[in-house]
Coordinates of C-alpha atoms in Angstrom, one line a residue:
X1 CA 97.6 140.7 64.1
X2 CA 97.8 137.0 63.4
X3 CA 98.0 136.4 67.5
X4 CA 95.0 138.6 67.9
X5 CA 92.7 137.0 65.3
X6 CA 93.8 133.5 66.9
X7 CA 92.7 134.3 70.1
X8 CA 89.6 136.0 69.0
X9 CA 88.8 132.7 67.5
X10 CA 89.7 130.7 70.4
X11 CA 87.6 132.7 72.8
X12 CA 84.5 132.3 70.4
X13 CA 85.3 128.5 70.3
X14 CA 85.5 128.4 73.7
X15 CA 82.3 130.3 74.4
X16 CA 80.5 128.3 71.9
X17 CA 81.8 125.0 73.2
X18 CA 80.3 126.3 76.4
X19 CA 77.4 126.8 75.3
X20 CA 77.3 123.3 73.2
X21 CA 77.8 121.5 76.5
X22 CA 75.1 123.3 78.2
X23 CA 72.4 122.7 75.7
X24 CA 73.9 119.0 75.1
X25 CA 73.4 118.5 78.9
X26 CA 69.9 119.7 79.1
X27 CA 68.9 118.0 76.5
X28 CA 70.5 114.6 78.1
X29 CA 69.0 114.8 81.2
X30 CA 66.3 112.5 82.7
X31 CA 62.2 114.4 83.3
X32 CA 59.3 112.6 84.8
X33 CA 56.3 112.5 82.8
X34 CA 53.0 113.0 83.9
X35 CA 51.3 109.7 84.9
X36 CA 54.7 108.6 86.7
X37 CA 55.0 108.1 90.5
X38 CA 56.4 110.4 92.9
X39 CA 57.3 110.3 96.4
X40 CA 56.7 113.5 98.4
X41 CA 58.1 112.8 102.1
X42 CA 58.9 115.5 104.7
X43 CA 56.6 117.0 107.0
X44 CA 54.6 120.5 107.4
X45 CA 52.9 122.5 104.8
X46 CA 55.5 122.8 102.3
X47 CA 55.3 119.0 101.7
X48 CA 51.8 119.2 101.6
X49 CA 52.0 121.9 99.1
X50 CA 54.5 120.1 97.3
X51 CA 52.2 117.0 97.3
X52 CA 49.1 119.0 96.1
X53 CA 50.9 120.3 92.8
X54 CA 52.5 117.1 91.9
X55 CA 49.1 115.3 91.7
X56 CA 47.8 118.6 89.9
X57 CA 50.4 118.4 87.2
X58 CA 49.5 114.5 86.9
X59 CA 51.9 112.4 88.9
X60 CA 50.7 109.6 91.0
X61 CA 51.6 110.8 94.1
X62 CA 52.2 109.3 97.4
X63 CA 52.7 111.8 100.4
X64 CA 54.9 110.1 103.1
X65 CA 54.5 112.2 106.2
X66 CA 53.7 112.2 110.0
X67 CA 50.8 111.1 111.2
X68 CA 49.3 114.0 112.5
X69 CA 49.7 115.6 108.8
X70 CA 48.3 112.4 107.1
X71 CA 45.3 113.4 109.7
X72 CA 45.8 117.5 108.2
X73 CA 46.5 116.9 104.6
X74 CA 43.4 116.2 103.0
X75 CA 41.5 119.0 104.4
X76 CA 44.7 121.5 103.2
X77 CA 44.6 119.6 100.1
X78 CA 41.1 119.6 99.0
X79 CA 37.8 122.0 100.7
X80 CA 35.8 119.5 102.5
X81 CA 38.7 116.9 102.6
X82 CA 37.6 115.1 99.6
X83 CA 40.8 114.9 97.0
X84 CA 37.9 112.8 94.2
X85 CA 39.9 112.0 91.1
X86 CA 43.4 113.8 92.4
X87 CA 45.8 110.9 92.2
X88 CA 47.3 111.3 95.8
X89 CA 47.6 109.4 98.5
X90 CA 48.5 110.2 102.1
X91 CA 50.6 107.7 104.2
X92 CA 52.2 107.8 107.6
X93 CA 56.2 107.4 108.0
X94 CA 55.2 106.8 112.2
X95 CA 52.7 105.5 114.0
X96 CA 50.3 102.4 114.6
X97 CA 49.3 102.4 110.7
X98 CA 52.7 103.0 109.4
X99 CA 53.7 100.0 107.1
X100 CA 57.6 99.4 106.6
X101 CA 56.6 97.4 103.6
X102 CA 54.9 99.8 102.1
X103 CA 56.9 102.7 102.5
X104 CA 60.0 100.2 100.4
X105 CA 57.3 99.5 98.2
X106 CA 56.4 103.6 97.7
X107 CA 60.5 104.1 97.6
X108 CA 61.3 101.2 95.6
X109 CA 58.5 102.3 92.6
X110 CA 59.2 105.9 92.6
X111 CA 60.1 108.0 89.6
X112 CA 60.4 111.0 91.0
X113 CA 61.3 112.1 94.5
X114 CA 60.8 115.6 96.8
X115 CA 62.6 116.1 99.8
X116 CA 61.0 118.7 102.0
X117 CA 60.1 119.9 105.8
X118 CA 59.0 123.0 106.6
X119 CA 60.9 123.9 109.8
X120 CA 64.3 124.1 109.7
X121 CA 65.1 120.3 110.2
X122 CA 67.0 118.4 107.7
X123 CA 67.2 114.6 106.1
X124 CA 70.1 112.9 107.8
X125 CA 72.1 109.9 106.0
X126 CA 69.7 107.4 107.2
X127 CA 66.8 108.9 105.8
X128 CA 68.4 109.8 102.6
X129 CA 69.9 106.0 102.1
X130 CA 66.4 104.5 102.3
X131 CA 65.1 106.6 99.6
X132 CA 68.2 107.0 97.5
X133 CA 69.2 103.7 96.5
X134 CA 70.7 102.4 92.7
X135 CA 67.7 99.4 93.1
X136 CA 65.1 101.1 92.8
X137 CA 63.1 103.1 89.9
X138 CA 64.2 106.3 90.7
X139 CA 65.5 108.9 88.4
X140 CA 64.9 112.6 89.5
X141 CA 65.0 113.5 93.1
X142 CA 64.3 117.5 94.5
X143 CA 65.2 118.4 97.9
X144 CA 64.3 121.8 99.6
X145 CA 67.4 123.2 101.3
X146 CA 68.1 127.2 102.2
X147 CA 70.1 130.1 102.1
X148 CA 73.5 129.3 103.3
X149 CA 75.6 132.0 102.0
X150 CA 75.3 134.0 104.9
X151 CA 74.4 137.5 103.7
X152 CA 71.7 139.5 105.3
X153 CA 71.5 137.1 108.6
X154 CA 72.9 138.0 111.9
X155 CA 71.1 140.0 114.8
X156 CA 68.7 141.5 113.0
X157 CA 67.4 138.3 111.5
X158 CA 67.8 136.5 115.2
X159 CA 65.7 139.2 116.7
X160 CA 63.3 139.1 114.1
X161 CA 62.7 135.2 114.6
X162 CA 62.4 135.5 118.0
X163 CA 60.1 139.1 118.4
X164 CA 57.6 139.1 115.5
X165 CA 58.2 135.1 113.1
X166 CA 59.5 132.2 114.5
X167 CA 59.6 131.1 110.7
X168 CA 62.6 133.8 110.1
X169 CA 65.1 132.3 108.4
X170 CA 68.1 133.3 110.6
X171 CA 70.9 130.8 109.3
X172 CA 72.0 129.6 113.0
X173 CA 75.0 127.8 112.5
X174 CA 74.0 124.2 113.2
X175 CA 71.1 124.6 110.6
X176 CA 73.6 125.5 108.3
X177 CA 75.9 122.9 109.3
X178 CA 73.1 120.2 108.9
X179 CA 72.1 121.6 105.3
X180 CA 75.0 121.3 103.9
X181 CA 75.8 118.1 105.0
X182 CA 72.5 117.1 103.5
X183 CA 73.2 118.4 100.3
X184 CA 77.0 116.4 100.0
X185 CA 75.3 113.4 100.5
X186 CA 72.4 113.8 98.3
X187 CA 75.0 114.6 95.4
X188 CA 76.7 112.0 96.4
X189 CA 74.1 109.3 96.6
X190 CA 72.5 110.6 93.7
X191 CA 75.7 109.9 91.4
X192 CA 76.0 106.4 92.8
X193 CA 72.5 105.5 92.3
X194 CA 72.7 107.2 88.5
X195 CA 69.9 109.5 89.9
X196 CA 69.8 113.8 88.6
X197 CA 69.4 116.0 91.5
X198 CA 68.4 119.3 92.2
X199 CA 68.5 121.6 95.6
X200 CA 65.7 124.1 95.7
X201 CA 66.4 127.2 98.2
X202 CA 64.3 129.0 100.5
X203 CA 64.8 131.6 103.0
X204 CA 61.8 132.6 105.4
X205 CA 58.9 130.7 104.5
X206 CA 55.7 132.8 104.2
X207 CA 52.3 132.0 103.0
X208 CA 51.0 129.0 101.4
X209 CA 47.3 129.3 101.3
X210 CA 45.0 130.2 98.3
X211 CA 44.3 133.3 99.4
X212 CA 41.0 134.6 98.7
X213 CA 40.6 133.0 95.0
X214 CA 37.4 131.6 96.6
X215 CA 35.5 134.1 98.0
X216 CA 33.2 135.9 95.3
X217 CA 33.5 139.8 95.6
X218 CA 37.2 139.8 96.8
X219 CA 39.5 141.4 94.7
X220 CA 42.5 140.7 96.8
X221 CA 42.9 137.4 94.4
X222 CA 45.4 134.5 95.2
X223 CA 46.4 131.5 93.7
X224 CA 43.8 128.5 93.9
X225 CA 46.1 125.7 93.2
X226 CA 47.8 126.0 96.9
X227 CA 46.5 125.2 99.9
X228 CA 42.5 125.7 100.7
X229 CA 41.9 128.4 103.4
X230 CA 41.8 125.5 106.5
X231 CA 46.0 126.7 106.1
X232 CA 45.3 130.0 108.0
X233 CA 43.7 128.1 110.9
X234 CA 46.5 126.8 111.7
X235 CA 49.1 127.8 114.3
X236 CA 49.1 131.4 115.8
X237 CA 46.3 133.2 114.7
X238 CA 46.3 137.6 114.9
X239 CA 43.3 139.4 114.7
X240 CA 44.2 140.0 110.5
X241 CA 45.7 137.0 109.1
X242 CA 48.5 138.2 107.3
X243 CA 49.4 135.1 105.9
X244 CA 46.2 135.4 103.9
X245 CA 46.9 139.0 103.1
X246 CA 50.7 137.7 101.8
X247 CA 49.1 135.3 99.6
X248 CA 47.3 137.9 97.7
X249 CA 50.0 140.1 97.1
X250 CA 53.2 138.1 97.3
X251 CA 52.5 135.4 94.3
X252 CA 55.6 136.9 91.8
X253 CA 58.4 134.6 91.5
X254 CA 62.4 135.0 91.4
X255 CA 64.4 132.1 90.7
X256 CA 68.4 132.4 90.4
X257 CA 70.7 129.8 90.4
X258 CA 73.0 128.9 93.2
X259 CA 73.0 130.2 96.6
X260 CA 73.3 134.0 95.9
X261 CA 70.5 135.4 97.6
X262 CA 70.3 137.6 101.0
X263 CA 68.8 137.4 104.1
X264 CA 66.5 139.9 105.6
X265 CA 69.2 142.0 107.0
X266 CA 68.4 145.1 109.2
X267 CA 64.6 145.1 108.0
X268 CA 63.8 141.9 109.0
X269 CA 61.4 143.1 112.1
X270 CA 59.7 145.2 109.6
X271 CA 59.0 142.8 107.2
X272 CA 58.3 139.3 109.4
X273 CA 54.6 139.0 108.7
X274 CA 52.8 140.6 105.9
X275 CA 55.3 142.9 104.0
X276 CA 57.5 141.5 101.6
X277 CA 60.8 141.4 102.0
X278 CA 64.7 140.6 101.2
X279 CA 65.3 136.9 101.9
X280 CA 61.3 136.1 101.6
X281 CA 60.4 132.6 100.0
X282 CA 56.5 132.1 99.3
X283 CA 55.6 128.1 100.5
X284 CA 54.0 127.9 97.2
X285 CA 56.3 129.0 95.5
X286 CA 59.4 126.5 97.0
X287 CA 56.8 123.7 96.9
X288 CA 55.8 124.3 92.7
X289 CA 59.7 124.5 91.7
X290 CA 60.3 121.3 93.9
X291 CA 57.9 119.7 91.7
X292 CA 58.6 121.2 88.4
X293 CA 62.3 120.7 88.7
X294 CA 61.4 117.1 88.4
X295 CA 60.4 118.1 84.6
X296 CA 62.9 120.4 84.0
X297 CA 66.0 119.0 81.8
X298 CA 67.8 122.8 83.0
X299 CA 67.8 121.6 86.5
X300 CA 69.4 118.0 86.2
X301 CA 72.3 118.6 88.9
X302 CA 71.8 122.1 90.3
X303 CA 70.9 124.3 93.1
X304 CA 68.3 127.4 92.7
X305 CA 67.2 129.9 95.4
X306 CA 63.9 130.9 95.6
X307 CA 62.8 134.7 96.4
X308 CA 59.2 136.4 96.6
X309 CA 58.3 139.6 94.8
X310 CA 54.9 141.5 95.1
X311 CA 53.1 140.6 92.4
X312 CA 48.9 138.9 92.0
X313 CA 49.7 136.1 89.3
X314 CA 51.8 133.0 90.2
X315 CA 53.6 131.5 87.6
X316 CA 51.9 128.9 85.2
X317 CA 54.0 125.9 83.8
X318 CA 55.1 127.8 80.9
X319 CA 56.5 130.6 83.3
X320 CA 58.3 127.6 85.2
X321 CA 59.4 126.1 82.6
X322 CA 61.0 129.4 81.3
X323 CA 62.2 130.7 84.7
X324 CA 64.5 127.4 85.0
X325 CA 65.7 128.4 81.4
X326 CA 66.4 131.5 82.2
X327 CA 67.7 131.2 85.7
X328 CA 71.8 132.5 86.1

């Protein structure tokens, strides 16, 4: 009996110690305010995305990013190209106006950082070392990585890419080789230069726009805090957008931690454009918990993955705030 009650006890303990160290550790970690500066560099509209929201939530933010999407941003940014009193600035990492001072300058001052490219390249060590160093100001730094685990890729998802979405996440084996290289050494740099990390997941990248929260009469909604509508002009365009259709109807969130979630498996064909699907991630949706895992003490030091679910109301920052809480 005695035995028993002991190791009743010392389960309970245990659990509670558990739980001790989880709370002590969020509650130890490092958050940017508002009014702090953050470094968005990467390329495509993810970044951009990722760019936009930061300066919504109140960082001064500085957009590094190839020239031709310095020459894009402000028009995905802000209707008419006019960003007015939204405290961001676009400047090129190439190119006859890129500045090497600068861009030390932008790295050297930075609070907060977001690591993030829309196709399916990643940072190499390089890259990472120029923006990852003890010197500077740093003290949060988010990096968008993918699905890795495997599950639901294959032919189906490799078909699928090449037939109907060439954004179909199809985990090719050198992608995930790069990825995961990408991740070691952002851990790793992060711990040398006393810096808390977090890897943000995405599978197939879908959407991004604002919908049709502008258009008076349309009940299809959206979210106006992402991209203006200029986003569906780009690239390949059908005869019905479907990425403006997605955006609509695909604004629900799912956030887990680690890297748990499938692929599109043996649906992927039917659900490469418009329909949502397994191993779905809505740009908006990668691109708001890249920036609010910057402000999250849950997140200090951990991967999430990122899934879209049908749903008309994206989350607010309470609802970030408590999907990073609540994540497992």
């Amino acid at each position: 009996f005695f035995l028993a009650l002991l190791h009743r006890w010392g389960c309970a303990a245990r659990r509670c110690s558990s739980t001790m160290i989880a709370v002590l550790i969020a509650h130890s970690a490092t958050v940017i305010s508002p009014g702090s500066k953050v470094l968005v560099v990467g390329s495509g509209p993810v970044c951009l995305c990722a760019a936009k929201l930061a300066a919504v939530r109140g960082f001064s933010t500085t957009c590094l990013v190839p020239p031709g999407d310095c020459e894009l941003g402000p028009g995905l940014v802000s209707e008419g190209g006019d960003l007015g009193s939204l405290p961001l600035t676009f400047m090129p990492v190439a190119g006859p106006e890129a500045s090497e001072e600068a861009i030390e300058a932008a790295a050297a001052s930075a609070e907060g950082l977001i690591l993030a490219i829309d196709n399916e390249g990643a940072f190499g060590k390089p890259v990472l070392e120029t923006f990852l160093q003890p010197s500077s100001a740093l003290k949060r730094v988010a990096v968008m990585s993918r699905y890795l685990n495997g599950e639901g890729m294959g032919f189906f998802a490799s078909a699928a890419k090449t037939a109907a979405n060439k954004d179909v996440w199809a985990a090719n084996a050198q992608a995930v080789a790069s990825y995961k290289a990408m991740e070691a050494e952002v851990a790793r740099m992060s711990g040398a230069a006393g810096v808390e990390w977090t890897v943000i997941r995405a599978g197939t990248l879908k959407g991004g726009g604002s919908g049709c929260s502008g258009e008076e009469g349309d009940e299809r909604s959206g979210e106006p805090s992402l991209l203006t509508p200029a986003f569906y002009e780009l690239g390949q365009q059908d005869i019905v957008n479907w990425r403006l259709l997605y955006d609509c109807s695909a604004l629900k969130v799912k956030l887990v931690r680690g890297d748990t979630l499938p692929g599109p498996g043996f649906t992927a064909a039917l659900t490469a454009t418009d329909k949502v699907g397994a191993g779905d991630s809505h740009r908006g949706a990668v691109a708001a918990a890249l920036v609010e895992a910057l402000r999250s003490p849950d997140a200090a030091n951990r991967d999430y993955s990122v899934a879209a679910e049908e749903g008309r109301e994206f989350p607010g920052e309470k609802e970030w705030s408590h999907l990073f809480e609540a994540a497992h």
